[in-house]
XYZ file of C-alpha atoms in Angstrom:
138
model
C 135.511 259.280 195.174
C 137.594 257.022 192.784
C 136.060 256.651 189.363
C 134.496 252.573 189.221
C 136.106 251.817 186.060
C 138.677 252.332 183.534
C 139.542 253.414 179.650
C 140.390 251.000 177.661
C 140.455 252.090 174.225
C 138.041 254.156 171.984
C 135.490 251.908 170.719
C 134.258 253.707 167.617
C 133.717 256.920 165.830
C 130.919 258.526 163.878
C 131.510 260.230 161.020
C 128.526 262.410 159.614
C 128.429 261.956 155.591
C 127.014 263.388 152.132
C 128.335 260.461 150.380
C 128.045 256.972 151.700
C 129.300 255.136 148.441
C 132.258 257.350 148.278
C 133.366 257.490 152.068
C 132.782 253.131 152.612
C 135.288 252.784 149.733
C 137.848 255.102 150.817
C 137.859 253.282 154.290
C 137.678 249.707 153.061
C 139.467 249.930 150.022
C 142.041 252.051 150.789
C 142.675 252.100 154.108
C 141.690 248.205 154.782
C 138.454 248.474 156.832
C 135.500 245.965 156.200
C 131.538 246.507 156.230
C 130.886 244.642 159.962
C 127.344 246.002 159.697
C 124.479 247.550 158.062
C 121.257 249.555 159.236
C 120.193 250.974 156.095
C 116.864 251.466 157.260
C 118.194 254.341 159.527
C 121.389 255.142 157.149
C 124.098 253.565 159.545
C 127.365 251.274 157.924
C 129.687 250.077 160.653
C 133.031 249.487 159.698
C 135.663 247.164 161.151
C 139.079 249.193 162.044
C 140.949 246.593 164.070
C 139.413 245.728 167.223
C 137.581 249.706 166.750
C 134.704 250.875 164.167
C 134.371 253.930 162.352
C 131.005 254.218 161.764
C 129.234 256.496 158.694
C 126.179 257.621 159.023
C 124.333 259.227 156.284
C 123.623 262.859 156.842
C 120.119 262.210 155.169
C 119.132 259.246 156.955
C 117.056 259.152 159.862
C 120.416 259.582 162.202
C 121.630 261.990 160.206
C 119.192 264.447 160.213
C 119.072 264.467 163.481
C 122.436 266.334 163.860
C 121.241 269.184 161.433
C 123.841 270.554 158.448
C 125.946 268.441 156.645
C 129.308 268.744 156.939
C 131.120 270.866 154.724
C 133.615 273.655 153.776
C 131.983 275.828 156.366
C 133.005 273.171 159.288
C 133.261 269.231 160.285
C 132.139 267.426 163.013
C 135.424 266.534 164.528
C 139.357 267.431 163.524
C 140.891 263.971 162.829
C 140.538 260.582 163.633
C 143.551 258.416 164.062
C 143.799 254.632 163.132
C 147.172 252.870 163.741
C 148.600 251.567 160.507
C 151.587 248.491 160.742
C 153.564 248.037 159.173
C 154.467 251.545 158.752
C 156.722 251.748 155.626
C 156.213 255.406 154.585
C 157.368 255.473 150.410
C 154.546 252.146 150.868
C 151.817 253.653 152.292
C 152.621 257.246 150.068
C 152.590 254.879 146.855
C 148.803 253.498 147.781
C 147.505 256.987 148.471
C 149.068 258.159 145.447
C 147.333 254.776 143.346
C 144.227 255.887 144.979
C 144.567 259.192 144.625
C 144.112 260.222 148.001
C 145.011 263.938 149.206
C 147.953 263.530 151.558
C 148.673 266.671 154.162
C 151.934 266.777 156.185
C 153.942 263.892 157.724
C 155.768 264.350 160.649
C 156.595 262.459 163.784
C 153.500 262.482 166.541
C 152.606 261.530 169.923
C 149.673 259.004 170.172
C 148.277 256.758 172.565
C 151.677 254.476 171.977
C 154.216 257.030 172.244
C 155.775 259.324 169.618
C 155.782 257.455 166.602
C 155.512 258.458 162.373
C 152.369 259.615 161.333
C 150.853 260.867 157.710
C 147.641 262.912 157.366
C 144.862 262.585 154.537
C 142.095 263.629 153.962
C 139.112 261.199 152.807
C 136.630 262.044 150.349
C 134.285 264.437 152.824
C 137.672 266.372 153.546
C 138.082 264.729 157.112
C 141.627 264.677 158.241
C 142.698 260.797 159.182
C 146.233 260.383 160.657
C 147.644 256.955 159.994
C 149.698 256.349 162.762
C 153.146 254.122 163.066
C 154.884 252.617 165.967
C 156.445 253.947 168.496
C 159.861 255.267 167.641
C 163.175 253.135 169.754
């Protein structure tokens, strides 16, 4: 039986978090996202990532309780997420980390949903790995 529809693109992600302050200004003021939307009564902030969300939800909010622990040195609640970053100009983009001192992990060229293409890992202030991602290479 075919399936009835089709992928299009993810739509958001949930990150789990101890520190809501800290974690909504490393992904709007450093990497560019804006507040879209707020649910404070159940601990939720929606960010805008392009036409995608990342969405935080406080680990001691009523959401976040319901997925037990918080996340921590012992484990995370995913591996990476990956937002597309253009231009890609990498002594730019190393040079805002570095302003915002941001922990940056290895650089290398990747395969994404574009093709293979530069990429940079950091890690944001919960210590979960985000892989800005450049264009396609040729």
């Amino acid at each position: 039986m075919p399936i009835p529809f089709t992928l299009e693109r993810l739509d958001h992600v949930v990150l789990r978090v101890r520190d809501m302050a800290a974690m909504q200004a490393f992904y709007c003021d450093v990497l560019g996202c804006t507040v879209e939307r707020r649910q404070d009564e159940i601990g939720l902030v929606q960010l805008r990532a392009g036409d995608s969300l990342i969405d935080l939800v406080d680990v001691a909010g009523e959401l976040g309780r319901e997925g037990g622990a918080a996340p921590g040195a012992e484990g995370h609640n995913m591996d990476h997420l990956c937002v597309q970053v253009l231009p890609f100009d990498r002594a730019v983009i190393e040079a805002h980390l570095r302003a915002h001192g941001v922990e940056m992990g290895e650089f290398g060229s990747r395969y994404g949903a574009l093709g293979q293409g530069p990429s940079q890992y950091v890690l944001d202030p919960e210590g979960n790995r985000v892989e800005l991602k450049g264009p396609p290479e040729g």
